[in-house]
Coordinates of N, CA and C in Angstrom, one line a residue:
M1446 N 40.3 36.3 -41.1 CA 40.2 35.8 -39.7 C 39.0 36.5 -39.0
A1447 N 38.2 35.8 -38.4 CA 37.0 36.4 -37.7 C 37.4 37.3 -36.6
Q1448 N 36.7 38.4 -36.4 CA 37.0 39.3 -35.3 C 36.8 38.5 -33.9
T1449 N 37.4 39.1 -32.8 CA 37.3 38.4 -31.6 C 36.1 38.8 -30.8
K1450 N 35.9 40.1 -30.5 CA 34.8 40.5 -29.7 C 33.6 40.9 -30.6
L1451 N 32.4 40.6 -30.1 CA 31.2 40.9 -30.8 C 30.4 41.9 -30.1
T1452 N 29.7 42.7 -30.8 CA 28.8 43.7 -30.2 C 27.5 43.0 -29.8
L1453 N 26.8 43.7 -28.9 CA 25.5 43.3 -28.4 C 24.5 43.1 -29.6
K1454 N 24.6 44.1 -30.6 CA 23.8 44.0 -31.8 C 24.0 42.8 -32.6
E1455 N 25.3 42.4 -32.7 CA 25.6 41.2 -33.5 C 25.1 39.9 -32.8
K1456 N 25.2 39.9 -31.5 CA 24.7 38.7 -30.7 C 23.2 38.6 -30.8
F1457 N 22.5 39.7 -30.7 CA 21.1 39.7 -30.8 C 20.7 39.3 -32.2
A1458 N 21.4 39.8 -33.2 CA 21.1 39.5 -34.6 C 21.3 38.0 -34.9
Y1459 N 22.4 37.4 -34.3 CA 22.6 36.0 -34.5 C 21.4 35.2 -33.8
G1460 N 21.0 35.6 -32.7 CA 19.8 35.0 -32.0 C 18.6 35.0 -32.9
L1461 N 18.4 36.1 -33.6 CA 17.2 36.2 -34.5 C 17.1 35.1 -35.5
G1462 N 18.2 34.5 -35.9 CA 18.2 33.4 -36.9 C 17.5 32.2 -36.3
D1463 N 17.8 31.9 -35.0 CA 17.2 30.7 -34.4 C 15.8 31.0 -34.0
M1464 N 15.5 32.2 -33.7 CA 14.1 32.6 -33.4 C 13.2 32.3 -34.7
A1465 N 13.7 32.7 -35.8 CA 13.0 32.4 -37.1 C 12.9 30.9 -37.4
S1466 N 14.0 30.2 -37.1 CA 13.9 28.7 -37.4 C 13.0 28.1 -36.4
N1467 N 12.9 28.5 -35.2 CA 12.1 27.8 -34.2 C 10.6 28.1 -34.4
I1468 N 10.3 29.2 -35.0 CA 8.9 29.5 -35.3 C 8.3 28.4 -36.2
V1469 N 9.0 28.0 -37.2 CA 8.6 26.9 -38.1 C 8.7 25.6 -37.4
Y1470 N 9.8 25.3 -36.7 CA 10.0 24.1 -36.0 C 8.9 23.8 -35.0
Q1471 N 8.6 24.8 -34.2 CA 7.6 24.6 -33.2 C 6.2 24.4 -33.8
A1472 N 6.0 25.1 -34.9 CA 4.7 25.0 -35.6 C 4.5 23.6 -36.1
V1473 N 5.6 23.0 -36.6 CA 5.6 21.6 -37.1 C 5.4 20.6 -36.0
I1474 N 6.2 20.7 -35.0 CA 6.1 19.6 -33.9 C 4.9 19.8 -33.0
N1475 N 4.3 21.0 -32.9 CA 3.2 21.2 -32.0 C 1.9 21.3 -32.6
V1476 N 1.9 21.7 -33.9 CA 0.6 22.0 -34.5 C 0.3 21.2 -35.8
L1477 N 1.3 20.8 -36.5 CA 1.0 20.3 -37.9 C 0.3 18.9 -37.8
M1478 N 0.6 18.1 -36.9 CA 0.0 16.8 -36.8 C -1.5 16.9 -36.6
Y1479 N -1.9 17.8 -35.6 CA -3.3 18.1 -35.3 C -3.9 18.7 -36.6
F1480 N -3.2 19.6 -37.2 CA -3.8 20.3 -38.4 C -4.1 19.2 -39.5
Y1481 N -3.2 18.3 -39.7 CA -3.4 17.3 -40.8 C -4.6 16.4 -40.5
T1482 N -4.7 16.0 -39.2 CA -5.8 15.0 -38.9 C -7.1 15.7 -38.6
D1483 N -7.2 16.8 -37.9 CA -8.4 17.4 -37.5 C -8.9 18.5 -38.4
V1484 N -8.0 19.1 -39.1 CA -8.4 20.3 -39.9 C -8.3 19.9 -41.4
Y1485 N -7.1 19.5 -41.8 CA -6.8 19.2 -43.2 C -7.6 18.0 -43.7
G1486 N -7.8 17.0 -42.8 CA -8.7 15.9 -43.1 C -8.0 14.6 -43.7
I1487 N -6.8 14.3 -43.2 CA -6.3 13.0 -43.6 C -6.1 12.1 -42.4
E1488 N -6.1 10.8 -42.7 CA -6.0 9.8 -41.6 C -4.7 10.0 -40.8
A1489 N -4.8 9.6 -39.5 CA -3.6 9.8 -38.6 C -2.5 8.9 -39.1
A1490 N -2.7 7.7 -39.5 CA -1.6 6.8 -40.0 C -1.0 7.5 -41.2
A1491 N -1.8 8.0 -42.2 CA -1.2 8.6 -43.3 C -0.4 9.9 -43.0
A1492 N -0.9 10.7 -42.0 CA -0.2 11.8 -41.6 C 1.1 11.5 -40.9
G1493 N 1.1 10.4 -40.1 CA 2.3 10.0 -39.4 C 3.4 9.5 -40.4
T1494 N 2.9 8.7 -41.3 CA 3.8 8.2 -42.4 C 4.4 9.4 -43.1
L1495 N 3.6 10.3 -43.5 CA 4.1 11.5 -44.2 C 5.2 12.2 -43.4
M1496 N 5.0 12.4 -42.2 CA 6.0 13.1 -41.4 C 7.3 12.3 -41.2
I1497 N 7.2 11.0 -41.1 CA 8.4 10.2 -41.0 C 9.2 10.2 -42.3
V1498 N 8.5 10.0 -43.4 CA 9.1 10.0 -44.7 C 9.9 11.3 -45.0
V1499 N 9.2 12.4 -44.7 CA 9.8 13.7 -45.0 C 11.0 14.0 -44.1
R1500 N 10.9 13.6 -42.8 CA 12.0 13.9 -41.9 C 13.1 13.0 -42.2
F1501 N 12.9 11.7 -42.7 CA 14.0 10.9 -43.1 C 14.7 11.5 -44.3
A1502 N 13.9 12.0 -45.3 CA 14.6 12.7 -46.4 C 15.3 13.9 -46.0
D1503 N 14.8 14.6 -45.0 CA 15.5 15.8 -44.5 C 16.8 15.4 -43.8
A1504 N 16.9 14.3 -43.1 CA 18.1 13.8 -42.5 C 19.2 13.5 -43.5
V1505 N 18.7 13.0 -44.7 CA 19.7 12.8 -45.8 C 20.2 14.1 -46.4
L1506 N 19.3 15.1 -46.5 CA 19.6 16.4 -47.0 C 20.6 17.2 -46.2
D1507 N 20.5 17.0 -44.9 CA 21.3 17.9 -43.9 C 22.8 17.9 -44.3
P1508 N 23.5 16.7 -44.4 CA 24.9 16.8 -44.7 C 25.2 17.3 -46.1
L1509 N 24.3 17.1 -47.0 CA 24.5 17.6 -48.4 C 24.4 19.2 -48.3
M1510 N 23.5 19.7 -47.5 CA 23.4 21.1 -47.4 C 24.6 21.7 -46.7
G1511 N 25.1 21.0 -45.7 CA 26.3 21.4 -45.1 C 27.5 21.5 -46.1
A1512 N 27.6 20.5 -46.9 CA 28.7 20.5 -47.9 C 28.6 21.7 -48.9
V1513 N 27.3 21.9 -49.3 CA 27.1 23.0 -50.3 C 27.4 24.4 -49.6
A1514 N 27.0 24.5 -48.4 CA 27.2 25.8 -47.7 C 28.7 26.0 -47.5
D1515 N 29.4 25.0 -47.2 CA 30.9 25.1 -47.0 C 31.6 25.6 -48.2
R1516 N 31.0 25.2 -49.4 CA 31.6 25.6 -50.7 C 31.1 26.9 -51.3
T1517 N 30.2 27.5 -50.6 CA 29.6 28.7 -51.1 C 30.6 29.9 -51.0
R1518 N 30.7 30.6 -52.0 CA 31.6 31.8 -52.0 C 30.9 33.0 -52.6
T1519 N 30.6 34.0 -51.7 CA 30.0 35.2 -52.1 C 30.6 36.4 -51.3
K1520 N 30.3 37.6 -51.7 CA 30.8 38.8 -51.0 C 30.3 38.8 -49.6
W1521 N 29.2 38.1 -49.3 CA 28.7 38.1 -47.9 C 29.2 36.9 -47.1
G1522 N 30.1 36.1 -47.7 CA 30.6 35.0 -47.0 C 30.0 33.7 -47.4
R1523 N 30.2 32.6 -46.6 CA 29.6 31.3 -47.0 C 28.2 31.0 -46.5
Y1524 N 28.0 31.5 -45.3 CA 26.7 31.1 -44.6 C 25.6 32.1 -44.6
R1525 N 26.0 33.4 -44.4 CA 25.0 34.4 -44.3 C 24.0 34.5 -45.5
P1526 N 24.5 34.4 -46.7 CA 23.6 34.6 -47.9 C 22.5 33.6 -47.9
W1527 N 22.6 32.4 -47.3 CA 21.5 31.5 -47.4 C 20.3 32.0 -46.7
M1528 N 20.5 32.8 -45.6 CA 19.4 33.4 -44.9 C 18.7 34.5 -45.8
L1529 N 19.5 35.2 -46.6 CA 18.9 36.1 -47.5 C 18.2 35.5 -48.6
W1530 N 18.8 34.5 -49.2 CA 18.2 33.8 -50.4 C 16.9 33.0 -50.0
F1531 N 16.9 32.4 -48.8 CA 15.7 31.6 -48.5 C 14.7 32.1 -47.5
A1532 N 14.9 33.4 -47.1 CA 14.0 33.9 -46.1 C 12.6 34.0 -46.6
I1533 N 12.4 34.5 -47.8 CA 11.0 34.6 -48.4 C 10.5 33.3 -48.8
P1534 N 11.2 32.4 -49.5 CA 10.7 31.1 -49.7 C 10.3 30.3 -48.5
Y1535 N 11.1 30.5 -47.4 CA 10.9 29.9 -46.1 C 9.5 30.3 -45.6
G1536 N 9.3 31.6 -45.6 CA 8.0 32.1 -45.2 C 6.8 31.7 -46.0
I1537 N 7.0 31.7 -47.3 CA 5.9 31.3 -48.2 C 5.6 29.8 -48.0
L1538 N 6.6 29.0 -47.9 CA 6.4 27.5 -47.7 C 5.8 27.2 -46.4
A1539 N 6.1 28.0 -45.4 CA 5.5 27.8 -44.1 C 4.0 28.0 -44.1
V1540 N 3.5 29.0 -44.9 CA 2.1 29.2 -45.1 C 1.5 28.1 -45.9
A1541 N 2.2 27.7 -47.0 CA 1.7 26.7 -47.9 C 1.4 25.4 -47.2
A1542 N 2.2 25.1 -46.2 CA 2.0 23.8 -45.5 C 0.7 23.8 -44.7
F1543 N 0.2 25.0 -44.4 CA -1.1 25.0 -43.6 C -2.3 25.4 -44.5
I1544 N -2.1 25.3 -45.8 CA -3.3 25.6 -46.7 C -4.0 24.3 -47.0
T1545 N -5.3 24.3 -47.0 CA -6.1 23.1 -47.3 C -6.7 23.2 -48.7
P1546 N -6.1 22.5 -49.7 CA -6.7 22.7 -51.0 C -8.0 21.9 -51.2
N1547 N -8.9 22.4 -52.0 CA -10.2 21.8 -52.2 C -10.1 20.8 -53.3
V1548 N -9.5 19.7 -53.1 CA -9.2 18.7 -54.1 C -9.6 17.3 -53.5
A1549 N -9.4 16.3 -54.4 CA -9.7 14.9 -53.9 C -8.7 14.4 -52.9
P1550 N -9.1 13.5 -52.0 CA -8.3 13.1 -50.9 C -6.9 12.6 -51.3
G1551 N -6.8 11.9 -52.4 CA -5.4 11.5 -52.9 C -4.6 12.6 -53.3
T1552 N -5.2 13.6 -54.0 CA -4.4 14.8 -54.4 C -4.0 15.6 -53.2
K1553 N -4.9 15.6 -52.2 CA -4.7 16.4 -51.0 C -3.4 15.8 -50.3
L1554 N -3.3 14.5 -50.2 CA -2.2 13.9 -49.6 C -0.9 14.2 -50.4
V1555 N -1.0 14.2 -51.7 CA 0.2 14.5 -52.5 C 0.6 16.0 -52.2
Y1556 N -0.4 16.9 -52.1 CA -0.1 18.2 -51.8 C 0.6 18.3 -50.4
A1557 N 0.2 17.6 -49.4 CA 0.8 17.6 -48.1 C 2.2 17.1 -48.2
Y1558 N 2.5 16.1 -48.9 CA 3.9 15.6 -49.1 C 4.7 16.7 -49.7
I1559 N 4.3 17.3 -50.8 CA 5.1 18.3 -51.5 C 5.3 19.5 -50.6
S1560 N 4.2 20.1 -50.0 CA 4.3 21.3 -49.2 C 5.2 21.1 -48.0
Y1561 N 5.0 20.0 -47.3 CA 5.8 19.8 -46.1 C 7.2 19.5 -46.4
G1562 N 7.4 18.7 -47.5 CA 8.8 18.4 -48.0 C 9.6 19.6 -48.3
L1563 N 8.9 20.5 -49.1 CA 9.6 21.8 -49.5 C 9.8 22.7 -48.3
L1564 N 8.9 22.7 -47.4 CA 9.1 23.5 -46.2 C 10.3 23.0 -45.4
M1565 N 10.5 21.7 -45.2 CA 11.6 21.2 -44.5 C 12.9 21.4 -45.2
A1566 N 12.8 21.3 -46.6 CA 14.0 21.6 -47.4 C 14.5 23.1 -47.2
A1567 N 13.5 24.0 -47.2 CA 13.8 25.4 -46.9 C 14.4 25.6 -45.5
Y1568 N 13.8 24.9 -44.6 CA 14.3 25.0 -43.2 C 15.7 24.5 -43.1
T1569 N 16.1 23.4 -43.8 CA 17.4 22.9 -43.8 C 18.4 24.0 -44.5
A1570 N 17.9 24.6 -45.6 CA 18.7 25.5 -46.3 C 19.0 26.8 -45.5
V1571 N 18.2 27.1 -44.5 CA 18.4 28.2 -43.6 C 19.2 27.7 -42.4
N1572 N 18.8 26.6 -41.8 CA 19.3 26.3 -40.5 C 20.7 25.7 -40.5
I1573 N 21.0 24.9 -41.5 CA 22.4 24.3 -41.5 C 23.5 25.4 -41.7
P1574 N 23.3 26.3 -42.6 CA 24.3 27.4 -42.7 C 24.3 28.3 -41.4
Y1575 N 23.1 28.6 -40.9 CA 23.0 29.4 -39.7 C 23.8 28.8 -38.6
S1576 N 23.6 27.5 -38.4 CA 24.3 26.8 -37.3 C 25.8 26.9 -37.4
A1577 N 26.3 27.0 -38.7 CA 27.8 27.1 -38.9 C 28.3 28.5 -38.8
L1578 N 27.4 29.5 -38.8 CA 27.7 30.9 -38.8 C 28.5 31.3 -37.6
A1579 N 28.2 30.8 -36.4 CA 28.8 31.2 -35.2 C 30.3 31.0 -35.2
G1580 N 30.7 29.9 -35.9 CA 32.1 29.5 -36.0 C 33.0 30.5 -36.8
V1581 N 32.4 31.3 -37.6 CA 33.2 32.2 -38.4 C 32.9 33.7 -38.0
M1582 N 32.0 33.9 -37.0 CA 31.8 35.2 -36.6 C 32.9 35.7 -35.6
T1583 N 33.4 34.8 -34.9 CA 34.5 35.1 -33.9 C 35.4 33.9 -33.6
S1584 N 36.6 34.2 -33.3 CA 37.6 33.2 -33.0 C 37.7 33.0 -31.5
D1585 N 37.0 33.7 -30.7 CA 37.0 33.7 -29.2 C 36.0 32.6 -28.7
K1586 N 36.5 31.6 -28.0 CA 35.6 30.6 -27.6 C 34.5 31.1 -26.6
D1587 N 34.9 32.1 -25.8 CA 33.9 32.6 -24.8 C 32.8 33.4 -25.6
E1588 N 33.2 34.1 -26.6 CA 32.2 34.8 -27.5 C 31.3 33.8 -28.2
R1589 N 31.9 32.7 -28.6 CA 31.0 31.7 -29.3 C 30.1 31.1 -28.3
S1590 N 30.5 30.8 -27.1 CA 29.6 30.3 -26.1 C 28.4 31.3 -25.8
G1591 N 28.8 32.6 -25.8 CA 27.8 33.7 -25.6 C 26.8 33.7 -26.8
L1592 N 27.3 33.4 -28.0 CA 26.4 33.4 -29.1 C 25.4 32.2 -29.0
Q1593 N 25.8 31.1 -28.5 CA 24.9 30.0 -28.3 C 23.8 30.3 -27.3
S1594 N 24.2 31.1 -26.2 CA 23.2 31.5 -25.2 C 22.2 32.4 -25.9
W1595 N 22.6 33.3 -26.7 CA 21.7 34.1 -27.4 C 20.8 33.3 -28.4
R1596 N 21.4 32.3 -29.0 CA 20.7 31.5 -30.0 C 19.6 30.8 -29.3
F1597 N 19.9 30.1 -28.2 CA 18.9 29.3 -27.5 C 17.8 30.2 -26.8
G1598 N 18.3 31.3 -26.3 CA 17.3 32.3 -25.7 C 16.3 32.8 -26.7
M1599 N 16.8 33.2 -27.9 CA 15.9 33.7 -28.9 C 15.0 32.6 -29.5
A1600 N 15.6 31.3 -29.6 CA 14.8 30.2 -30.0 C 13.6 30.0 -29.1
M1601 N 13.8 30.2 -27.8 CA 12.6 30.1 -26.9 C 11.6 31.2 -27.2
V1602 N 12.1 32.4 -27.6 CA 11.1 33.5 -27.9 C 10.3 33.0 -29.1
G1603 N 10.9 32.4 -30.1 CA 10.2 31.9 -31.3 C 9.2 30.9 -30.9
G1604 N 9.6 29.9 -30.1 CA 8.6 28.9 -29.6 C 7.5 29.5 -28.8
F1605 N 7.8 30.5 -28.0 CA 6.7 31.2 -27.2 C 5.7 31.9 -28.1
L1606 N 6.2 32.5 -29.2 CA 5.3 33.2 -30.1 C 4.3 32.2 -30.7
V1607 N 4.8 31.0 -31.1 CA 3.9 30.0 -31.7 C 2.9 29.5 -30.6
T1608 N 3.4 29.2 -29.4 CA 2.6 28.6 -28.4 C 1.4 29.6 -28.0
V1609 N 1.7 30.9 -27.9 CA 0.7 31.8 -27.4 C -0.2 32.4 -28.5
S1610 N 0.2 32.2 -29.8 CA -0.5 32.9 -30.8 C -1.2 32.0 -31.9
V1611 N -0.7 30.9 -32.2 CA -1.2 30.2 -33.4 C -2.6 29.7 -33.1
W1612 N -2.9 29.1 -32.0 CA -4.2 28.6 -31.7 C -5.3 29.7 -31.6
P1613 N -5.1 30.7 -30.8 CA -6.1 31.8 -30.7 C -6.2 32.6 -32.0
L1614 N -5.1 32.8 -32.7 CA -5.2 33.5 -34.0 C -6.0 32.7 -35.0
S1615 N -5.7 31.4 -35.1 CA -6.4 30.6 -36.1 C -7.9 30.6 -35.9
R1616 N -8.3 30.6 -34.6 CA -9.8 30.6 -34.3 C -10.3 32.0 -34.6
L1617 N -9.6 33.1 -34.2 CA -10.1 34.4 -34.4 C -10.2 34.8 -35.9
L1618 N -9.1 34.5 -36.6 CA -9.0 34.9 -38.0 C -9.9 34.0 -38.9
G1619 N -10.2 32.8 -38.4 CA -11.0 31.8 -39.2 C -12.5 32.0 -38.9
G1620 N -12.8 32.7 -37.8 CA -14.2 32.9 -37.4 C -14.8 31.8 -36.6
G1621 N -13.9 31.0 -35.9 CA -14.4 30.0 -35.0 C -13.5 28.7 -35.0
G1622 N -13.9 27.7 -34.2 CA -13.1 26.6 -34.0 C -13.4 25.4 -34.8
K1623 N -14.5 25.5 -35.7 CA -14.8 24.4 -36.5 C -13.8 24.1 -37.6
P1624 N -13.6 22.9 -38.0 CA -12.6 22.5 -39.0 C -12.6 23.4 -40.3
E1625 N -13.8 23.7 -40.8 CA -13.9 24.6 -42.0 C -13.5 26.0 -41.7
N1626 N -13.6 26.5 -40.4 CA -13.1 27.8 -40.1 C -11.6 27.8 -39.9
L1627 N -11.1 26.7 -39.3 CA -9.7 26.6 -39.1 C -8.9 26.4 -40.3
Q1628 N -9.6 25.8 -41.4 CA -8.9 25.7 -42.7 C -8.6 27.1 -43.2
L1629 N -9.3 28.1 -42.9 CA -9.1 29.5 -43.3 C -8.2 30.2 -42.2
G1630 N -8.4 29.9 -41.0 CA -7.7 30.6 -39.9 C -6.2 30.2 -39.8
F1631 N -5.9 28.9 -40.0 CA -4.5 28.5 -39.8 C -3.6 29.2 -40.8
P1632 N -3.9 29.3 -42.1 CA -3.0 30.0 -43.0 C -2.8 31.5 -42.6
F1633 N -3.9 32.2 -42.2 CA -3.7 33.5 -41.8 C -2.8 33.7 -40.6
A1634 N -3.0 32.8 -39.6 CA -2.2 32.8 -38.4 C -0.7 32.5 -38.7
V1635 N -0.5 31.5 -39.5 CA 0.9 31.2 -39.8 C 1.5 32.3 -40.7
T1636 N 0.7 33.0 -41.5 CA 1.2 34.1 -42.3 C 1.8 35.2 -41.4
L1637 N 1.1 35.5 -40.3 CA 1.7 36.5 -39.4 C 3.0 36.0 -38.7
L1638 N 3.0 34.8 -38.4 CA 4.2 34.3 -37.8 C 5.4 34.2 -38.8
A1639 N 5.0 33.8 -40.0 CA 6.0 33.7 -41.1 C 6.6 35.1 -41.4
I1640 N 5.8 36.1 -41.3 CA 6.3 37.5 -41.6 C 7.4 37.8 -40.5
V1641 N 7.1 37.5 -39.2 CA 8.1 37.7 -38.2 C 9.3 36.9 -38.4
G1642 N 9.2 35.7 -38.9 CA 10.4 34.8 -39.2 C 11.2 35.4 -40.3
V1643 N 10.5 35.9 -41.4 CA 11.3 36.4 -42.5 C 12.0 37.7 -42.1
I1644 N 11.4 38.5 -41.4 CA 12.1 39.8 -40.9 C 13.3 39.4 -40.0
A1645 N 13.1 38.4 -39.2 CA 14.2 38.0 -38.3 C 15.4 37.4 -39.1
L1646 N 15.1 36.7 -40.2 CA 16.2 36.2 -41.0 C 16.9 37.3 -41.7
F1647 N 16.2 38.3 -42.2 CA 16.8 39.4 -42.8 C 17.7 40.2 -41.8
G1648 N 17.2 40.3 -40.6 CA 17.9 41.0 -39.5 C 19.2 40.2 -39.2
C1649 N 19.1 38.9 -39.1 CA 20.3 38.1 -38.9 C 21.3 38.2 -40.0
F1650 N 20.8 38.2 -41.2 CA 21.8 38.4 -42.4 C 22.4 39.8 -42.3
A1651 N 21.6 40.8 -42.1 CA 22.1 42.2 -42.2 C 23.1 42.6 -41.1
W1652 N 22.9 42.1 -39.9 CA 23.6 42.6 -38.7 C 24.7 41.7 -38.2
T1653 N 24.9 40.6 -38.9 CA 26.1 39.7 -38.5 C 27.1 39.8 -39.6
R1654 N 28.3 39.5 -39.2 CA 29.5 39.5 -40.1 C 30.3 38.2 -39.9

């Protein structure tokens, strides 16, 4: 049976999980389309189709991931270990999605499908179990409501980090705002954000029960 009352540390740790998730989510919805068309160098129609196809596949994967998480049995419980197992792959794939390979246009499009598809799969492997975690952390409905407040508050922190940092960092670390500079700058900028996300997932795993 889940405990009733949660400590401030546990609530904060739970919020860290959605902060980590929202770093990637906000980077995808606010940056990736621009990156694909203006930096990566693929047509807007191809980029739009890519994002629709991958998100459709992700919608199919969501219930499957939920079923797998519900059947997971470890010494850490059903849901927490997914944040441990996928924290580093999640960070690596976030960076990989913003790398521009020096290959032919067709191969570049294939790389975009694979890297974005794997990133969203890792996002699902983290976010679906994370969303279910609150239900087993406490049996008190008021505490669960409090957890959701922490979750959405920390998600806003993750979104804020992306908004205020990814554009200036990509220009600073790439050496300017030209596409060839941003091809270098974006992976560096996303690497810094990914490190924050990975640490946050480890914190969520370690400090929740």
